[in-house]
Amino acid sequence: MNHLETGVQAAAATADAAIPKPSSPSSNDGLVFNGTSWVNAKLVDANVSASAAIAYSKLQLAGSVINNDIAVGAAIAATKLNIPSKSWQTLKGDGTYGGLDFGTSFPGSPSDGDEYVYVADGTNGVYWHFKFRNSTSKWIFVGGAPLFAEVVTDEATTGTTYQALTTAGPALTLPFAGDFDVEIGCATYNVSGNSAMSYDIGGTGAVDADSIAFNAGGATVVTSGSRRRRKTGLSAVTLTAKYKSNPLGEHFLNRWMTVWPVQK
């Protein structure tokens, strides 16, 4: 019996010596024997091939993705985001979410359907909403108030060519090149004869083709009129109202000008 016990003890000692011991295991380590040594069984970056394709359904990620775990430079396609309840909004350039980007510089390299709000006159609440179309490579105006300027002063001229009144204007500066709708209007009265209101386009003088023409008679007859024209291919210039009269003199008052963009 003693001989048998001695043999069992010797065999056990030999088997124990043949099984490698893990080196410095840590608390909560899960170890597996890979045929040569004991290794950590946890899934870590170093143990996953860079080219491996792991199905999302195989990962238990509930509550595990947080902002600090995403690289600042990471590019995530909008189609990968489950945000149908806020599909009318956009993921803004500053990383925040909850509305369209806005400013005074259109985004570069736009895609079809991209939207942008141009601040035409923030002081007076003039914001222009645009949508980009690949078919035309243009930013298309889809909504917003016009730029507006007026001069209410009643002033007269006897000049028979287009010129400024004592109180010049109104005038508006186009914030960028593009196609615009320009509308002008005023009230007028005179002794007799014809008169007109038009506008300079930058350094190009006012012409009848852009004018409102009046033919009022009598000093007490006040006539009002307006006209809207689409002007294409304009640069970022200033539009300045000008006036002409008959030699007997013409009064102009409540003069105004509005500008809407059409496309950029």
mmCIF file of C-alpha atoms in Angstrom:
data_model
loop_
_atom_site.group_PDB
_atom_site.id
_atom_site.type_symbol
_atom_site.label_atom_id
_atom_site.label_comp_id
_atom_site.label_asym_id
_atom_site.label_seq_id
_atom_site.Cartn_x
_atom_site.Cartn_y
_atom_site.Cartn_z
ATOM 1 C CA MET A 1 0.000 0.000 0.000
ATOM 2 C CA ASN A 2 2.762 2.402 0.861
ATOM 3 C CA HIS A 3 4.362 1.630 -2.465
ATOM 4 C CA LEU A 4 1.093 2.422 -4.264
ATOM 5 C CA GLU A 5 0.614 5.742 -2.404
ATOM 6 C CA THR A 6 4.156 6.736 -3.211
ATOM 7 C CA GLY A 7 3.543 6.061 -6.920
ATOM 8 C CA VAL A 8 0.337 8.134 -6.981
ATOM 9 C CA GLN A 9 2.075 11.043 -5.267
ATOM 10 C CA ALA A 10 4.955 10.878 -7.766
ATOM 11 C CA ALA A 11 2.533 10.828 -10.720
ATOM 12 C CA ALA A 12 0.587 13.789 -9.350
ATOM 13 C CA ALA A 13 3.762 15.763 -8.852
ATOM 14 C CA THR A 14 4.831 15.007 -12.416
ATOM 15 C CA ALA A 15 1.412 16.088 -13.810
ATOM 16 C CA ASP A 16 1.381 19.310 -11.789
ATOM 17 C CA ALA A 17 4.841 20.157 -13.053
ATOM 18 C CA ALA A 18 3.695 19.614 -16.644
ATOM 19 C CA ILE A 19 0.778 22.066 -16.399
ATOM 20 C CA PRO A 20 2.044 25.667 -16.710
ATOM 21 C CA LYS A 21 0.964 28.166 -14.094
ATOM 22 C CA PRO A 22 -0.380 31.586 -15.120
ATOM 23 C CA SER A 23 2.158 34.326 -14.486
ATOM 24 C CA SER A 24 0.967 37.095 -12.152
ATOM 25 C CA PRO A 25 -2.811 36.744 -12.747
ATOM 26 C CA SER A 26 -4.935 39.784 -11.859
ATOM 27 C CA SER A 27 -8.255 39.920 -10.066
ATOM 28 C CA ASN A 28 -11.207 38.970 -12.324
ATOM 29 C CA ASP A 29 -8.919 37.601 -15.028
ATOM 30 C CA GLY A 30 -10.530 34.946 -17.204
ATOM 31 C CA LEU A 31 -7.757 32.574 -18.354
ATOM 32 C CA VAL A 32 -7.708 29.909 -21.067
ATOM 33 C CA PHE A 33 -4.937 27.485 -22.021
ATOM 34 C CA ASN A 34 -3.956 27.938 -25.638
ATOM 35 C CA GLY A 35 -1.858 24.750 -25.794
ATOM 36 C CA THR A 36 1.308 26.508 -24.779
ATOM 37 C CA SER A 37 0.448 28.954 -22.028
ATOM 38 C CA TRP A 38 -2.411 30.524 -20.117
ATOM 39 C CA VAL A 39 -3.705 33.737 -21.737
ATOM 40 C CA ASN A 40 -6.322 36.352 -20.872
ATOM 41 C CA ALA A 41 -9.710 35.360 -22.303
ATOM 42 C CA LYS A 42 -11.047 38.954 -22.386
ATOM 43 C CA LEU A 43 -11.767 40.579 -25.791
ATOM 44 C CA VAL A 44 -9.261 43.418 -26.099
ATOM 45 C CA ASP A 45 -8.141 45.492 -29.093
ATOM 46 C CA ALA A 46 -4.799 43.705 -29.333
ATOM 47 C CA ASN A 47 -6.488 40.332 -29.720
ATOM 48 C CA VAL A 48 -8.737 41.382 -32.649
ATOM 49 C CA SER A 49 -7.427 41.581 -36.196
ATOM 50 C CA ALA A 50 -7.702 45.054 -37.704
ATOM 51 C CA SER A 51 -9.448 43.559 -40.726
ATOM 52 C CA ALA A 52 -11.968 41.542 -38.711
ATOM 53 C CA ALA A 53 -15.652 42.188 -39.485
ATOM 54 C CA ILE A 54 -17.724 41.723 -36.327
ATOM 55 C CA ALA A 55 -21.496 41.913 -36.667
ATOM 56 C CA TYR A 56 -23.107 44.540 -34.444
ATOM 57 C CA SER A 57 -25.619 41.924 -33.247
ATOM 58 C CA LYS A 58 -22.740 39.966 -31.671
ATOM 59 C CA LEU A 59 -21.771 42.880 -29.443
ATOM 60 C CA GLN A 60 -23.391 43.791 -26.135
ATOM 61 C CA LEU A 61 -23.096 47.581 -26.362
ATOM 62 C CA ALA A 62 -26.167 48.861 -24.534
ATOM 63 C CA GLY A 63 -25.114 51.986 -22.662
ATOM 64 C CA SER A 64 -21.448 51.416 -23.447
ATOM 65 C CA VAL A 65 -20.851 54.041 -26.172
ATOM 66 C CA ILE A 66 -20.170 57.442 -24.634
ATOM 67 C CA ASN A 67 -18.811 60.686 -26.062
ATOM 68 C CA ASN A 68 -15.359 60.266 -24.555
ATOM 69 C CA ASP A 69 -14.935 56.927 -26.337
ATOM 70 C CA ILE A 70 -15.361 58.480 -29.820
ATOM 71 C CA ALA A 71 -12.369 60.129 -31.470
ATOM 72 C CA VAL A 72 -12.859 63.826 -32.252
ATOM 73 C CA GLY A 73 -11.897 63.142 -35.870
ATOM 74 C CA ALA A 74 -14.291 60.234 -36.323
ATOM 75 C CA ALA A 75 -16.508 60.448 -39.417
ATOM 76 C CA ILE A 76 -19.932 58.880 -38.879
ATOM 77 C CA ALA A 77 -22.297 58.770 -41.851
ATOM 78 C CA ALA A 78 -25.676 60.387 -41.193
ATOM 79 C CA THR A 79 -27.329 57.201 -42.493
ATOM 80 C CA LYS A 80 -25.789 55.314 -39.581
ATOM 81 C CA LEU A 81 -27.599 57.496 -37.037
ATOM 82 C CA ASN A 82 -31.039 56.484 -35.819
ATOM 83 C CA ILE A 83 -32.611 59.981 -35.550
ATOM 84 C CA PRO A 84 -35.955 59.890 -37.364
ATOM 85 C CA SER A 85 -37.648 62.039 -34.718
ATOM 86 C CA LYS A 86 -35.274 64.886 -35.581
ATOM 87 C CA SER A 87 -34.856 64.322 -39.299
ATOM 88 C CA TRP A 88 -35.738 67.973 -39.963
ATOM 89 C CA GLN A 89 -32.588 69.016 -38.097
ATOM 90 C CA THR A 90 -28.897 68.555 -38.895
ATOM 91 C CA LEU A 91 -25.748 67.539 -37.108
ATOM 92 C CA LYS A 92 -24.021 70.907 -37.082
ATOM 93 C CA GLY A 93 -20.381 71.584 -37.884
ATOM 94 C CA ASP A 94 -19.530 72.340 -34.263
ATOM 95 C CA GLY A 95 -20.677 68.861 -33.195
ATOM 96 C CA THR A 96 -23.950 69.992 -31.654
ATOM 97 C CA TYR A 97 -27.384 68.867 -32.792
ATOM 98 C CA GLY A 98 -30.661 70.680 -32.969
ATOM 99 C CA GLY A 99 -30.984 73.018 -35.935
ATOM 100 C CA LEU A 100 -29.518 74.233 -39.210
ATOM 101 C CA ASP A 101 -26.063 75.760 -39.433
ATOM 102 C CA PHE A 102 -26.192 79.510 -40.037
ATOM 103 C CA GLY A 103 -23.774 82.339 -40.667
ATOM 104 C CA THR A 104 -22.393 84.498 -43.482
ATOM 105 C CA SER A 105 -20.187 81.937 -45.255
ATOM 106 C CA PHE A 106 -21.765 79.104 -47.231
ATOM 107 C CA PRO A 107 -20.376 75.609 -46.479
ATOM 108 C CA GLY A 108 -17.800 74.273 -48.918
ATOM 109 C CA SER A 109 -18.276 71.026 -50.910
ATOM 110 C CA PRO A 110 -22.060 70.804 -50.284
ATOM 111 C CA SER A 111 -24.080 67.667 -51.071
ATOM 112 C CA ASP A 112 -27.512 67.465 -52.683
ATOM 113 C CA GLY A 113 -30.161 68.513 -50.167
ATOM 114 C CA ASP A 114 -27.796 70.265 -47.742
ATOM 115 C CA GLU A 115 -29.429 73.256 -46.041
ATOM 116 C CA TYR A 116 -27.981 76.488 -44.710
ATOM 117 C CA VAL A 117 -29.359 79.682 -43.170
ATOM 118 C CA TYR A 118 -27.602 82.827 -44.357
ATOM 119 C CA VAL A 119 -27.677 85.784 -41.958
ATOM 120 C CA ALA A 120 -28.459 88.634 -44.365
ATOM 121 C CA ASP A 121 -29.311 91.183 -41.639
ATOM 122 C CA GLY A 122 -29.206 89.750 -38.137
ATOM 123 C CA THR A 123 -30.060 93.101 -36.550
ATOM 124 C CA ASN A 124 -33.418 93.224 -38.330
ATOM 125 C CA GLY A 125 -34.122 89.482 -38.329
ATOM 126 C CA VAL A 126 -33.460 88.815 -42.024
ATOM 127 C CA TYR A 127 -32.376 85.167 -42.306
ATOM 128 C CA TRP A 128 -32.352 83.402 -45.712
ATOM 129 C CA HIS A 129 -32.951 79.645 -45.827
ATOM 130 C CA PHE A 130 -31.186 77.841 -48.700
ATOM 131 C CA LYS A 131 -31.110 74.251 -50.001
ATOM 132 C CA PHE A 132 -28.326 72.966 -52.279
ATOM 133 C CA ARG A 133 -29.214 71.150 -55.526
ATOM 134 C CA ASN A 134 -26.641 69.058 -57.380
ATOM 135 C CA SER A 135 -28.635 69.355 -60.606
ATOM 136 C CA THR A 136 -27.839 73.082 -60.832
ATOM 137 C CA SER A 137 -24.825 73.304 -58.483
ATOM 138 C CA LYS A 138 -26.708 76.186 -56.846
ATOM 139 C CA TRP A 139 -27.931 77.143 -53.397
ATOM 140 C CA ILE A 140 -31.676 77.659 -53.908
ATOM 141 C CA PHE A 141 -33.571 80.181 -51.771
ATOM 142 C CA VAL A 142 -36.503 78.496 -50.010
ATOM 143 C CA GLY A 143 -37.630 81.112 -47.484
ATOM 144 C CA GLY A 144 -37.006 84.262 -45.491
ATOM 145 C CA ALA A 145 -37.784 87.981 -45.291
ATOM 146 C CA PRO A 146 -36.331 90.436 -47.837
ATOM 147 C CA LEU A 147 -33.732 93.087 -47.213
ATOM 148 C CA PHE A 148 -35.577 96.403 -46.920
ATOM 149 C CA ALA A 149 -34.672 100.090 -47.035
ATOM 150 C CA GLU A 150 -36.765 103.248 -47.260
ATOM 151 C CA VAL A 151 -36.589 107.040 -47.324
ATOM 152 C CA VAL A 152 -39.875 108.725 -46.383
ATOM 153 C CA THR A 153 -38.732 112.339 -46.977
ATOM 154 C CA ASP A 154 -40.720 114.308 -49.592
ATOM 155 C CA GLU A 155 -38.185 115.794 -52.007
ATOM 156 C CA ALA A 156 -38.344 117.134 -55.568
ATOM 157 C CA THR A 157 -36.151 117.301 -58.641
ATOM 158 C CA THR A 158 -36.382 118.992 -62.047
ATOM 159 C CA GLY A 159 -33.634 116.813 -63.510
ATOM 160 C CA THR A 160 -34.573 114.987 -66.693
ATOM 161 C CA THR A 161 -31.935 112.273 -66.259
ATOM 162 C CA TYR A 162 -31.625 109.812 -63.372
ATOM 163 C CA GLN A 163 -30.057 111.388 -60.283
ATOM 164 C CA ALA A 164 -30.091 111.281 -56.501
ATOM 165 C CA LEU A 165 -32.456 113.442 -54.470
ATOM 166 C CA THR A 166 -31.196 115.592 -51.601
ATOM 167 C CA THR A 167 -31.711 112.627 -49.289
ATOM 168 C CA ALA A 168 -30.182 109.863 -51.389
ATOM 169 C CA GLY A 169 -31.534 106.363 -51.678
ATOM 170 C CA PRO A 170 -32.908 104.109 -50.549
ATOM 171 C CA ALA A 171 -30.014 101.710 -51.194
ATOM 172 C CA LEU A 172 -29.258 98.047 -50.438
ATOM 173 C CA THR A 173 -26.016 96.105 -50.738
ATOM 174 C CA LEU A 174 -26.203 92.539 -52.060
ATOM 175 C CA PRO A 175 -24.261 90.291 -49.660
ATOM 176 C CA PHE A 176 -23.081 87.850 -52.352
ATOM 177 C CA ALA A 177 -23.219 87.262 -56.109
ATOM 178 C CA GLY A 178 -26.266 85.543 -57.560
ATOM 179 C CA ASP A 179 -29.775 86.031 -58.913
ATOM 180 C CA PHE A 180 -32.100 88.398 -57.031
ATOM 181 C CA ASP A 181 -35.625 89.807 -57.152
ATOM 182 C CA VAL A 182 -35.492 93.598 -56.745
ATOM 183 C CA GLU A 183 -38.624 95.622 -55.992
ATOM 184 C CA ILE A 184 -38.929 99.405 -55.756
ATOM 185 C CA GLY A 185 -41.820 101.714 -54.960
ATOM 186 C CA CYS A 186 -42.739 105.296 -54.035
ATOM 187 C CA ALA A 187 -45.444 107.921 -54.020
ATOM 188 C CA THR A 188 -45.208 110.944 -56.317
ATOM 189 C CA TYR A 189 -46.966 114.170 -57.285
ATOM 190 C CA ASN A 190 -46.106 117.055 -59.596
ATOM 191 C CA VAL A 191 -47.378 120.016 -61.585
ATOM 192 C CA SER A 192 -47.680 117.978 -64.779
ATOM 193 C CA GLY A 193 -45.696 115.590 -66.955
ATOM 194 C CA ASN A 194 -43.756 112.334 -66.648
ATOM 195 C CA SER A 195 -41.362 111.040 -63.998
ATOM 196 C CA ALA A 196 -39.663 107.800 -63.035
ATOM 197 C CA MET A 197 -37.822 105.936 -60.271
ATOM 198 C CA SER A 198 -35.080 103.404 -61.094
ATOM 199 C CA TYR A 199 -31.766 102.335 -59.515
ATOM 200 C CA ASP A 200 -28.032 102.168 -60.130
ATOM 201 C CA ILE A 201 -26.483 98.687 -60.083
ATOM 202 C CA GLY A 202 -23.058 99.289 -58.620
ATOM 203 C CA GLY A 203 -21.254 101.557 -61.081
ATOM 204 C CA THR A 204 -23.883 101.027 -63.804
ATOM 205 C CA GLY A 205 -26.337 103.897 -63.991
ATOM 206 C CA ALA A 206 -30.110 103.578 -63.617
ATOM 207 C CA VAL A 207 -32.093 102.764 -66.769
ATOM 208 C CA ASP A 208 -35.744 102.915 -67.807
ATOM 209 C CA ALA A 209 -35.891 99.119 -68.169
ATOM 210 C CA ASP A 210 -35.774 98.820 -64.367
ATOM 211 C CA SER A 211 -37.988 101.833 -63.642
ATOM 212 C CA ILE A 212 -41.454 102.684 -62.395
ATOM 213 C CA ALA A 213 -42.912 105.322 -64.729
ATOM 214 C CA PHE A 214 -45.502 107.910 -63.591
ATOM 215 C CA ASN A 215 -47.654 110.392 -65.454
ATOM 216 C CA ALA A 216 -49.427 112.342 -62.737
ATOM 217 C CA GLY A 217 -51.197 115.647 -63.224
ATOM 218 C CA GLY A 218 -51.818 118.371 -60.687
ATOM 219 C CA ALA A 219 -50.018 119.330 -57.531
ATOM 220 C CA THR A 220 -52.563 117.623 -55.291
ATOM 221 C CA VAL A 221 -52.708 114.314 -57.205
ATOM 222 C CA VAL A 222 -50.592 111.716 -55.382
ATOM 223 C CA THR A 223 -49.810 108.532 -57.267
ATOM 224 C CA SER A 224 -48.188 105.416 -55.782
ATOM 225 C CA GLY A 225 -46.585 102.561 -57.670
ATOM 226 C CA SER A 226 -44.171 99.654 -57.378
ATOM 227 C CA ARG A 227 -42.366 97.215 -59.630
ATOM 228 C CA ARG A 228 -40.527 93.942 -59.092
ATOM 229 C CA ARG A 229 -37.844 92.630 -61.473
ATOM 230 C CA ARG A 230 -35.644 89.518 -61.493
ATOM 231 C CA LYS A 231 -32.016 90.447 -61.992
ATOM 232 C CA THR A 232 -29.704 87.546 -62.837
ATOM 233 C CA GLY A 233 -25.937 87.293 -62.573
ATOM 234 C CA LEU A 234 -25.497 90.221 -60.199
ATOM 235 C CA SER A 235 -22.279 90.615 -58.267
ATOM 236 C CA ALA A 236 -22.122 91.725 -54.631
ATOM 237 C CA VAL A 237 -22.904 95.377 -55.470
ATOM 238 C CA THR A 238 -24.973 98.204 -54.004
ATOM 239 C CA LEU A 239 -28.336 99.095 -55.570
ATOM 240 C CA THR A 240 -29.132 102.807 -55.179
ATOM 241 C CA ALA A 241 -32.450 104.403 -56.138
ATOM 242 C CA LYS A 242 -32.335 107.306 -58.634
ATOM 243 C CA TYR A 243 -35.048 109.618 -59.985
ATOM 244 C CA LYS A 244 -35.854 111.764 -62.994
ATOM 245 C CA SER A 245 -38.553 114.329 -63.656
ATOM 246 C CA ASN A 246 -39.937 116.760 -66.160
ATOM 247 C CA PRO A 247 -38.505 120.311 -66.206
ATOM 248 C CA LEU A 248 -41.386 121.609 -64.064
ATOM 249 C CA GLY A 249 -40.407 119.407 -61.127
ATOM 250 C CA GLU A 250 -41.540 116.168 -59.503
ATOM 251 C CA HIS A 251 -41.956 115.228 -55.849
ATOM 252 C CA PHE A 252 -41.051 111.745 -54.546
ATOM 253 C CA LEU A 253 -41.849 110.443 -51.046
ATOM 254 C CA ASN A 254 -42.188 107.176 -49.133
ATOM 255 C CA ARG A 255 -39.499 105.670 -51.354
ATOM 256 C CA TRP A 256 -38.555 102.030 -50.681
ATOM 257 C CA MET A 257 -36.578 99.072 -52.003
ATOM 258 C CA THR A 258 -36.615 95.335 -51.175
ATOM 259 C CA VAL A 259 -34.334 92.480 -52.278
ATOM 260 C CA TRP A 260 -34.910 88.707 -52.152
ATOM 261 C CA PRO A 261 -32.334 86.139 -53.281
ATOM 262 C CA VAL A 262 -33.361 83.549 -55.890
ATOM 263 C CA GLN A 263 -30.251 81.398 -56.068
ATOM 264 C CA LYS A 264 -26.535 81.614 -55.421
#
